[in-house]
Amino acid sequence: MLNEEMYALGSKRSIIRELFEYGKTRAAELGNDKVFDFSIGNPNVPAPPEVTQKLAELIANTEPAALHGYSSAQGDPSVRAAVASSLNKRFGVPYTADNIYMTCGASAALAITIRALCQKGDEFVIFAPYFPEYEVFIKSAGGKPVTVAFDANFDIDFDSLEKAVSKRTKALVVNSPNNPSGAVYGEQTVSRLAEFAKRFEKKHGRPLFIIADEPYRELVYGDEEPPFVPSFYYDTIYCYSFSKSLSLPGERIGYIAVSPKAQCADEIYLAVMGAGRALGYVCAPVLFQRLVAECTDSRPNISAYRENRDLLVGGLTEIGYECAQPKGAFYLFVKSPIGSSVEFAHRAKEYGLILVPADDFAASGWMRIAYCVSKDTILRALPAFRLLFDSCR
């Protein structure tokens, strides 16, 4: 009577959402001061001041129909032109408005892109640890996800990649800065990945697409900006969201950028438009399209995230936890001291700690801690982390 696959997805939330809902329920029962929820990547840093200012100006000075009416299915032309101009200025790739498709955040961008590329049975390589919804998007499009392991530094294991690709491989899905590990792929890794894809194209006579998922691009703690994948490899489809850079996760606004230098770029863009239509993802929220056009180059104040990272890493390391130092995003990967991450997450609940086991991220034995919370939350949570660690001895 029902689509069994959709029923299964609806009846079982992602582990992140499951724990997020659990945390809200427990906080209502016990009080917010007794629950330390590190489950979801919900930015706690306010939007840059100019974002709030521009939003107020738009509402005050713009005809309502221009803010709340429909735009073109792929987004307002002036907004797409502003996004393209920003990308050109930053990275030197000659995007135009006709390469940009506005979306309801990065998830919609990924779902559309995968649907646009996927023919039944195509394989999509995903690099562990990865955002669990990648599997949902790929399978729903009729494709097959193929996992590649990470190395000791949470970088790409290229030996595993060589074994993972086949003549059915359609695309590589790359996420840097990475959710959940906070790792950032350096120029050497991106160059090597581009060379790998070029060798594949030469061998098979067709493109091997790279889908670059980069909603955390602006959240990097080093001095160097992450390499821009389309600058290294033309057959790249770039997926972005302003959720993290502008602290607008609930507004669901992002975009797809099809490289103008990609093979069959015009056809890819039309397939993106078709996939957006088929999925019902047309006309992203117009008010926030107009807003991001005014704020494409705004940047978050990540000092609070950096302070939280350093406080948490220092505190947990002192207690005895093994932590992977994150270079970007706002997640910390911590090794379970008892082996099973699921069992450890269950035990953590006894101390009011809501932690995400990384099994669904293809990183069994690790925990994801979202530190986009208040500094006070971390300070109050550290004693609970110590009690939890001591309980594991």
JSON list of C-alpha atoms in Angstrom, two decimals, residues 107-264:
[
{"chain": "A", "resi": 107, "resn": "SER", "atom": "CA", "xyz": [20.94, 18.93, 1.43]},
{"chain": "A", "resi": 108, "resn": "ALA", "atom": "CA", "xyz": [18.66, 19.97, -1.41]},
{"chain": "A", "resi": 109, "resn": "ALA", "atom": "CA", "xyz": [21.72, 20.85, -3.49]},
{"chain": "A", "resi": 110, "resn": "LEU", "atom": "CA", "xyz": [23.15, 17.36, -2.98]},
{"chain": "A", "resi": 111, "resn": "ALA", "atom": "CA", "xyz": [19.87, 15.56, -3.56]},
{"chain": "A", "resi": 112, "resn": "ILE", "atom": "CA", "xyz": [19.30, 17.48, -6.80]},
{"chain": "A", "resi": 113, "resn": "THR", "atom": "CA", "xyz": [22.86, 17.00, -8.05]},
{"chain": "A", "resi": 114, "resn": "ILE", "atom": "CA", "xyz": [22.89, 13.27, -7.40]},
{"chain": "A", "resi": 115, "resn": "ARG", "atom": "CA", "xyz": [19.46, 12.87, -9.02]},
{"chain": "A", "resi": 116, "resn": "ALA", "atom": "CA", "xyz": [20.65, 14.88, -12.04]},
{"chain": "A", "resi": 117, "resn": "LEU", "atom": "CA", "xyz": [23.69, 12.63, -12.58]},
{"chain": "A", "resi": 118, "resn": "CYS", "atom": "CA", "xyz": [22.42, 9.21, -11.55]},
{"chain": "A", "resi": 119, "resn": "GLN", "atom": "CA", "xyz": [21.34, 6.53, -13.96]},
{"chain": "A", "resi": 120, "resn": "LYS", "atom": "CA", "xyz": [20.01, 3.37, -12.37]},
{"chain": "A", "resi": 121, "resn": "GLY", "atom": "CA", "xyz": [22.85, 1.30, -10.93]},
{"chain": "A", "resi": 122, "resn": "ASP", "atom": "CA", "xyz": [25.46, 4.07, -11.02]},
{"chain": "A", "resi": 123, "resn": "GLU", "atom": "CA", "xyz": [27.94, 4.05, -8.17]},
{"chain": "A", "resi": 124, "resn": "PHE", "atom": "CA", "xyz": [28.81, 7.10, -6.08]},
{"chain": "A", "resi": 125, "resn": "VAL", "atom": "CA", "xyz": [31.99, 7.00, -3.99]},
{"chain": "A", "resi": 126, "resn": "ILE", "atom": "CA", "xyz": [31.67, 8.55, -0.53]},
{"chain": "A", "resi": 127, "resn": "PHE", "atom": "CA", "xyz": [34.69, 9.12, 1.70]},
{"chain": "A", "resi": 128, "resn": "ALA", "atom": "CA", "xyz": [34.43, 8.02, 5.32]},
{"chain": "A", "resi": 129, "resn": "PRO", "atom": "CA", "xyz": [33.64, 9.51, 7.69]},
{"chain": "A", "resi": 130, "resn": "TYR", "atom": "CA", "xyz": [30.66, 11.00, 5.86]},
{"chain": "A", "resi": 131, "resn": "PHE", "atom": "CA", "xyz": [27.30, 12.67, 6.48]},
{"chain": "A", "resi": 132, "resn": "PRO", "atom": "CA", "xyz": [24.83, 9.73, 6.68]},
{"chain": "A", "resi": 133, "resn": "GLU", "atom": "CA", "xyz": [22.27, 11.35, 4.39]},
{"chain": "A", "resi": 134, "resn": "TYR", "atom": "CA", "xyz": [24.61, 10.82, 1.44]},
{"chain": "A", "resi": 135, "resn": "GLU", "atom": "CA", "xyz": [23.47, 7.21, 1.39]},
{"chain": "A", "resi": 136, "resn": "VAL", "atom": "CA", "xyz": [19.81, 8.28, 1.45]},
{"chain": "A", "resi": 137, "resn": "PHE", "atom": "CA", "xyz": [20.25, 10.68, -1.48]},
{"chain": "A", "resi": 138, "resn": "ILE", "atom": "CA", "xyz": [22.18, 8.15, -3.56]},
{"chain": "A", "resi": 139, "resn": "LYS", "atom": "CA", "xyz": [19.86, 5.20, -2.96]},
{"chain": "A", "resi": 140, "resn": "SER", "atom": "CA", "xyz": [16.75, 7.32, -3.52]},
{"chain": "A", "resi": 141, "resn": "ALA", "atom": "CA", "xyz": [18.14, 8.33, -6.93]},
{"chain": "A", "resi": 142, "resn": "GLY", "atom": "CA", "xyz": [18.63, 4.66, -7.87]},
{"chain": "A", "resi": 143, "resn": "GLY", "atom": "CA", "xyz": [22.38, 4.65, -7.28]},
{"chain": "A", "resi": 144, "resn": "LYS", "atom": "CA", "xyz": [24.73, 2.64, -5.11]},
{"chain": "A", "resi": 145, "resn": "PRO", "atom": "CA", "xyz": [26.93, 4.23, -2.43]},
{"chain": "A", "resi": 146, "resn": "VAL", "atom": "CA", "xyz": [30.49, 2.88, -2.24]},
{"chain": "A", "resi": 147, "resn": "THR", "atom": "CA", "xyz": [32.51, 3.73, 0.87]},
{"chain": "A", "resi": 148, "resn": "VAL", "atom": "CA", "xyz": [36.22, 4.57, 0.89]},
{"chain": "A", "resi": 149, "resn": "ALA", "atom": "CA", "xyz": [38.05, 4.34, 4.22]},
{"chain": "A", "resi": 150, "resn": "PHE", "atom": "CA", "xyz": [39.94, 7.19, 5.87]},
{"chain": "A", "resi": 151, "resn": "ASP", "atom": "CA", "xyz": [43.58, 7.08, 6.87]},
{"chain": "A", "resi": 152, "resn": "ALA", "atom": "CA", "xyz": [45.06, 7.81, 10.30]},
{"chain": "A", "resi": 153, "resn": "ASN", "atom": "CA", "xyz": [44.71, 11.57, 9.73]},
{"chain": "A", "resi": 154, "resn": "PHE", "atom": "CA", "xyz": [41.11, 11.36, 8.47]},
{"chain": "A", "resi": 155, "resn": "ASP", "atom": "CA", "xyz": [42.39, 12.06, 4.98]},
{"chain": "A", "resi": 156, "resn": "ILE", "atom": "CA", "xyz": [41.50, 10.07, 1.85]},
{"chain": "A", "resi": 157, "resn": "ASP", "atom": "CA", "xyz": [42.95, 6.57, 1.67]},
{"chain": "A", "resi": 158, "resn": "PHE", "atom": "CA", "xyz": [43.91, 6.50, -2.01]},
{"chain": "A", "resi": 159, "resn": "ASP", "atom": "CA", "xyz": [44.70, 2.79, -1.99]},
{"chain": "A", "resi": 160, "resn": "SER", "atom": "CA", "xyz": [41.11, 2.15, -0.92]},
{"chain": "A", "resi": 161, "resn": "LEU", "atom": "CA", "xyz": [39.89, 4.58, -3.57]},
{"chain": "A", "resi": 162, "resn": "GLU", "atom": "CA", "xyz": [41.70, 2.66, -6.32]},
{"chain": "A", "resi": 163, "resn": "LYS", "atom": "CA", "xyz": [39.87, -0.51, -5.26]},
{"chain": "A", "resi": 164, "resn": "ALA", "atom": "CA", "xyz": [36.50, 1.20, -4.85]},
{"chain": "A", "resi": 165, "resn": "VAL", "atom": "CA", "xyz": [36.00, 2.62, -8.35]},
{"chain": "A", "resi": 166, "resn": "SER", "atom": "CA", "xyz": [34.59, 0.60, -11.23]},
{"chain": "A", "resi": 167, "resn": "LYS", "atom": "CA", "xyz": [33.24, 1.22, -14.69]},
{"chain": "A", "resi": 168, "resn": "ARG", "atom": "CA", "xyz": [29.92, 2.02, -12.98]},
{"chain": "A", "resi": 169, "resn": "THR", "atom": "CA", "xyz": [31.37, 4.86, -10.86]},
{"chain": "A", "resi": 170, "resn": "LYS", "atom": "CA", "xyz": [29.61, 8.13, -11.72]},
{"chain": "A", "resi": 171, "resn": "ALA", "atom": "CA", "xyz": [30.92, 10.55, -9.10]},
{"chain": "A", "resi": 172, "resn": "LEU", "atom": "CA", "xyz": [33.07, 11.12, -6.02]},
{"chain": "A", "resi": 173, "resn": "VAL", "atom": "CA", "xyz": [31.37, 13.02, -3.19]},
{"chain": "A", "resi": 174, "resn": "VAL", "atom": "CA", "xyz": [33.90, 15.16, -1.31]},
{"chain": "A", "resi": 175, "resn": "ASN", "atom": "CA", "xyz": [33.18, 17.01, 1.94]},
{"chain": "A", "resi": 176, "resn": "SER", "atom": "CA", "xyz": [35.81, 19.40, 3.29]},
{"chain": "A", "resi": 177, "resn": "PRO", "atom": "CA", "xyz": [35.84, 20.81, 5.94]},
{"chain": "A", "resi": 178, "resn": "ASN", "atom": "CA", "xyz": [34.43, 17.50, 6.98]},
{"chain": "A", "resi": 179, "resn": "ASN", "atom": "CA", "xyz": [31.30, 16.64, 8.89]},
{"chain": "A", "resi": 180, "resn": "PRO", "atom": "CA", "xyz": [31.84, 14.76, 11.23]},
{"chain": "A", "resi": 181, "resn": "SER", "atom": "CA", "xyz": [35.63, 14.80, 11.76]},
{"chain": "A", "resi": 182, "resn": "GLY", "atom": "CA", "xyz": [36.50, 18.47, 11.22]},
{"chain": "A", "resi": 183, "resn": "ALA", "atom": "CA", "xyz": [39.31, 17.41, 8.86]},
{"chain": "A", "resi": 184, "resn": "VAL", "atom": "CA", "xyz": [40.25, 19.71, 5.97]},
{"chain": "A", "resi": 185, "resn": "TYR", "atom": "CA", "xyz": [41.67, 18.28, 2.75]},
{"chain": "A", "resi": 186, "resn": "GLY", "atom": "CA", "xyz": [44.84, 20.10, 1.78]},
{"chain": "A", "resi": 187, "resn": "GLU", "atom": "CA", "xyz": [46.05, 21.08, -1.68]},
{"chain": "A", "resi": 188, "resn": "GLN", "atom": "CA", "xyz": [48.09, 17.89, -2.04]},
{"chain": "A", "resi": 189, "resn": "THR", "atom": "CA", "xyz": [45.00, 15.73, -1.42]},
{"chain": "A", "resi": 190, "resn": "VAL", "atom": "CA", "xyz": [42.78, 17.73, -3.77]},
{"chain": "A", "resi": 191, "resn": "SER", "atom": "CA", "xyz": [45.46, 17.72, -6.51]},
{"chain": "A", "resi": 192, "resn": "ARG", "atom": "CA", "xyz": [45.89, 13.96, -6.15]},
{"chain": "A", "resi": 193, "resn": "LEU", "atom": "CA", "xyz": [42.12, 13.47, -6.29]},
{"chain": "A", "resi": 194, "resn": "ALA", "atom": "CA", "xyz": [41.90, 15.59, -9.44]},
{"chain": "A", "resi": 195, "resn": "GLU", "atom": "CA", "xyz": [44.67, 13.58, -11.10]},
{"chain": "A", "resi": 196, "resn": "PHE", "atom": "CA", "xyz": [42.89, 10.37, -10.14]},
{"chain": "A", "resi": 197, "resn": "ALA", "atom": "CA", "xyz": [39.67, 11.59, -11.77]},
{"chain": "A", "resi": 198, "resn": "LYS", "atom": "CA", "xyz": [41.53, 12.65, -14.93]},
{"chain": "A", "resi": 199, "resn": "ARG", "atom": "CA", "xyz": [43.08, 9.18, -15.22]},
{"chain": "A", "resi": 200, "resn": "PHE", "atom": "CA", "xyz": [39.63, 7.65, -14.87]},
{"chain": "A", "resi": 201, "resn": "GLU", "atom": "CA", "xyz": [38.28, 9.89, -17.65]},
{"chain": "A", "resi": 202, "resn": "LYS", "atom": "CA", "xyz": [41.15, 8.92, -19.94]},
{"chain": "A", "resi": 203, "resn": "LYS", "atom": "CA", "xyz": [40.65, 5.21, -19.24]},
{"chain": "A", "resi": 204, "resn": "HIS", "atom": "CA", "xyz": [36.86, 5.12, -19.57]},
{"chain": "A", "resi": 205, "resn": "GLY", "atom": "CA", "xyz": [36.29, 7.90, -22.08]},
{"chain": "A", "resi": 206, "resn": "ARG", "atom": "CA", "xyz": [33.75, 9.75, -19.97]},
{"chain": "A", "resi": 207, "resn": "PRO", "atom": "CA", "xyz": [33.74, 12.18, -17.04]},
{"chain": "A", "resi": 208, "resn": "LEU", "atom": "CA", "xyz": [34.11, 11.08, -13.45]},
{"chain": "A", "resi": 209, "resn": "PHE", "atom": "CA", "xyz": [32.29, 13.88, -11.66]},
{"chain": "A", "resi": 210, "resn": "ILE", "atom": "CA", "xyz": [33.35, 15.31, -8.33]},
{"chain": "A", "resi": 211, "resn": "ILE", "atom": "CA", "xyz": [30.54, 16.62, -6.14]},
{"chain": "A", "resi": 212, "resn": "ALA", "atom": "CA", "xyz": [32.08, 19.11, -3.72]},
{"chain": "A", "resi": 213, "resn": "ASP", "atom": "CA", "xyz": [29.89, 19.50, -0.62]},
{"chain": "A", "resi": 214, "resn": "GLU", "atom": "CA", "xyz": [31.22, 22.57, 1.22]},
{"chain": "A", "resi": 215, "resn": "PRO", "atom": "CA", "xyz": [28.77, 24.18, 3.66]},
{"chain": "A", "resi": 216, "resn": "TYR", "atom": "CA", "xyz": [31.61, 24.57, 6.19]},
{"chain": "A", "resi": 217, "resn": "ARG", "atom": "CA", "xyz": [34.10, 26.27, 3.83]},
{"chain": "A", "resi": 218, "resn": "GLU", "atom": "CA", "xyz": [34.19, 29.48, 5.87]},
{"chain": "A", "resi": 219, "resn": "LEU", "atom": "CA", "xyz": [34.71, 27.69, 9.19]},
{"chain": "A", "resi": 220, "resn": "VAL", "atom": "CA", "xyz": [38.46, 26.99, 9.09]},
{"chain": "A", "resi": 221, "resn": "TYR", "atom": "CA", "xyz": [40.89, 27.66, 11.94]},
{"chain": "A", "resi": 222, "resn": "GLY", "atom": "CA", "xyz": [44.18, 27.80, 10.04]},
{"chain": "A", "resi": 223, "resn": "ASP", "atom": "CA", "xyz": [45.54, 30.59, 7.89]},
{"chain": "A", "resi": 224, "resn": "GLU", "atom": "CA", "xyz": [44.97, 28.84, 4.56]},
{"chain": "A", "resi": 225, "resn": "GLU", "atom": "CA", "xyz": [41.64, 28.66, 2.75]},
{"chain": "A", "resi": 226, "resn": "PRO", "atom": "CA", "xyz": [40.59, 25.14, 1.71]},
{"chain": "A", "resi": 227, "resn": "PRO", "atom": "CA", "xyz": [41.44, 24.37, -1.93]},
{"chain": "A", "resi": 228, "resn": "PHE", "atom": "CA", "xyz": [38.54, 25.14, -4.28]},
{"chain": "A", "resi": 229, "resn": "VAL", "atom": "CA", "xyz": [37.95, 21.83, -6.05]},
{"chain": "A", "resi": 230, "resn": "PRO", "atom": "CA", "xyz": [36.57, 23.30, -9.34]},
{"chain": "A", "resi": 231, "resn": "SER", "atom": "CA", "xyz": [39.89, 25.14, -9.77]},
{"chain": "A", "resi": 232, "resn": "PHE", "atom": "CA", "xyz": [41.69, 21.79, -9.82]},
{"chain": "A", "resi": 233, "resn": "TYR", "atom": "CA", "xyz": [39.15, 19.72, -11.76]},
{"chain": "A", "resi": 234, "resn": "TYR", "atom": "CA", "xyz": [36.65, 21.06, -14.28]},
{"chain": "A", "resi": 235, "resn": "ASP", "atom": "CA", "xyz": [34.04, 18.28, -14.01]},
{"chain": "A", "resi": 236, "resn": "THR", "atom": "CA", "xyz": [33.08, 19.41, -10.52]},
{"chain": "A", "resi": 237, "resn": "ILE", "atom": "CA", "xyz": [29.62, 20.31, -9.29]},
{"chain": "A", "resi": 238, "resn": "TYR", "atom": "CA", "xyz": [29.86, 22.56, -6.25]},
{"chain": "A", "resi": 239, "resn": "CYS", "atom": "CA", "xyz": [27.18, 22.43, -3.51]},
{"chain": "A", "resi": 240, "resn": "TYR", "atom": "CA", "xyz": [27.04, 25.16, -0.90]},
{"chain": "A", "resi": 241, "resn": "SER", "atom": "CA", "xyz": [24.85, 26.44, 1.91]},
{"chain": "A", "resi": 242, "resn": "PHE", "atom": "CA", "xyz": [24.81, 29.72, 3.82]},
{"chain": "A", "resi": 243, "resn": "SER", "atom": "CA", "xyz": [23.54, 27.87, 6.91]},
{"chain": "A", "resi": 244, "resn": "LYS", "atom": "CA", "xyz": [26.91, 27.86, 8.66]},
{"chain": "A", "resi": 245, "resn": "SER", "atom": "CA", "xyz": [28.67, 30.90, 7.18]},
{"chain": "A", "resi": 246, "resn": "LEU", "atom": "CA", "xyz": [25.75, 33.23, 7.91]},
{"chain": "A", "resi": 247, "resn": "SER", "atom": "CA", "xyz": [24.22, 31.23, 10.81]},
{"chain": "A", "resi": 248, "resn": "LEU", "atom": "CA", "xyz": [20.97, 30.72, 8.88]},
{"chain": "A", "resi": 249, "resn": "PRO", "atom": "CA", "xyz": [20.35, 26.96, 9.12]},
{"chain": "A", "resi": 250, "resn": "GLY", "atom": "CA", "xyz": [16.58, 27.25, 9.48]},
{"chain": "A", "resi": 251, "resn": "GLU", "atom": "CA", "xyz": [16.23, 29.50, 6.45]},
{"chain": "A", "resi": 252, "resn": "ARG", "atom": "CA", "xyz": [17.45, 26.73, 4.12]},
{"chain": "A", "resi": 253, "resn": "ILE", "atom": "CA", "xyz": [19.28, 28.70, 1.47]},
{"chain": "A", "resi": 254, "resn": "GLY", "atom": "CA", "xyz": [22.17, 27.53, -0.69]},
{"chain": "A", "resi": 255, "resn": "TYR", "atom": "CA", "xyz": [23.09, 26.82, -4.29]},
{"chain": "A", "resi": 256, "resn": "ILE", "atom": "CA", "xyz": [24.55, 24.49, -6.89]},
{"chain": "A", "resi": 257, "resn": "ALA", "atom": "CA", "xyz": [27.35, 25.78, -9.13]},
{"chain": "A", "resi": 258, "resn": "VAL", "atom": "CA", "xyz": [28.00, 23.80, -12.32]},
{"chain": "A", "resi": 259, "resn": "SER", "atom": "CA", "xyz": [31.49, 24.53, -13.56]},
{"chain": "A", "resi": 260, "resn": "PRO", "atom": "CA", "xyz": [31.29, 26.34, -16.93]},
{"chain": "A", "resi": 261, "resn": "LYS", "atom": "CA", "xyz": [34.39, 24.34, -17.96]},
{"chain": "A", "resi": 262, "resn": "ALA", "atom": "CA", "xyz": [32.78, 20.96, -17.27]},
{"chain": "A", "resi": 263, "resn": "GLN", "atom": "CA", "xyz": [32.13, 18.64, -20.19]},
{"chain": "A", "resi": 264, "resn": "CYS", "atom": "CA", "xyz": [28.53, 19.17, -21.31]}
]
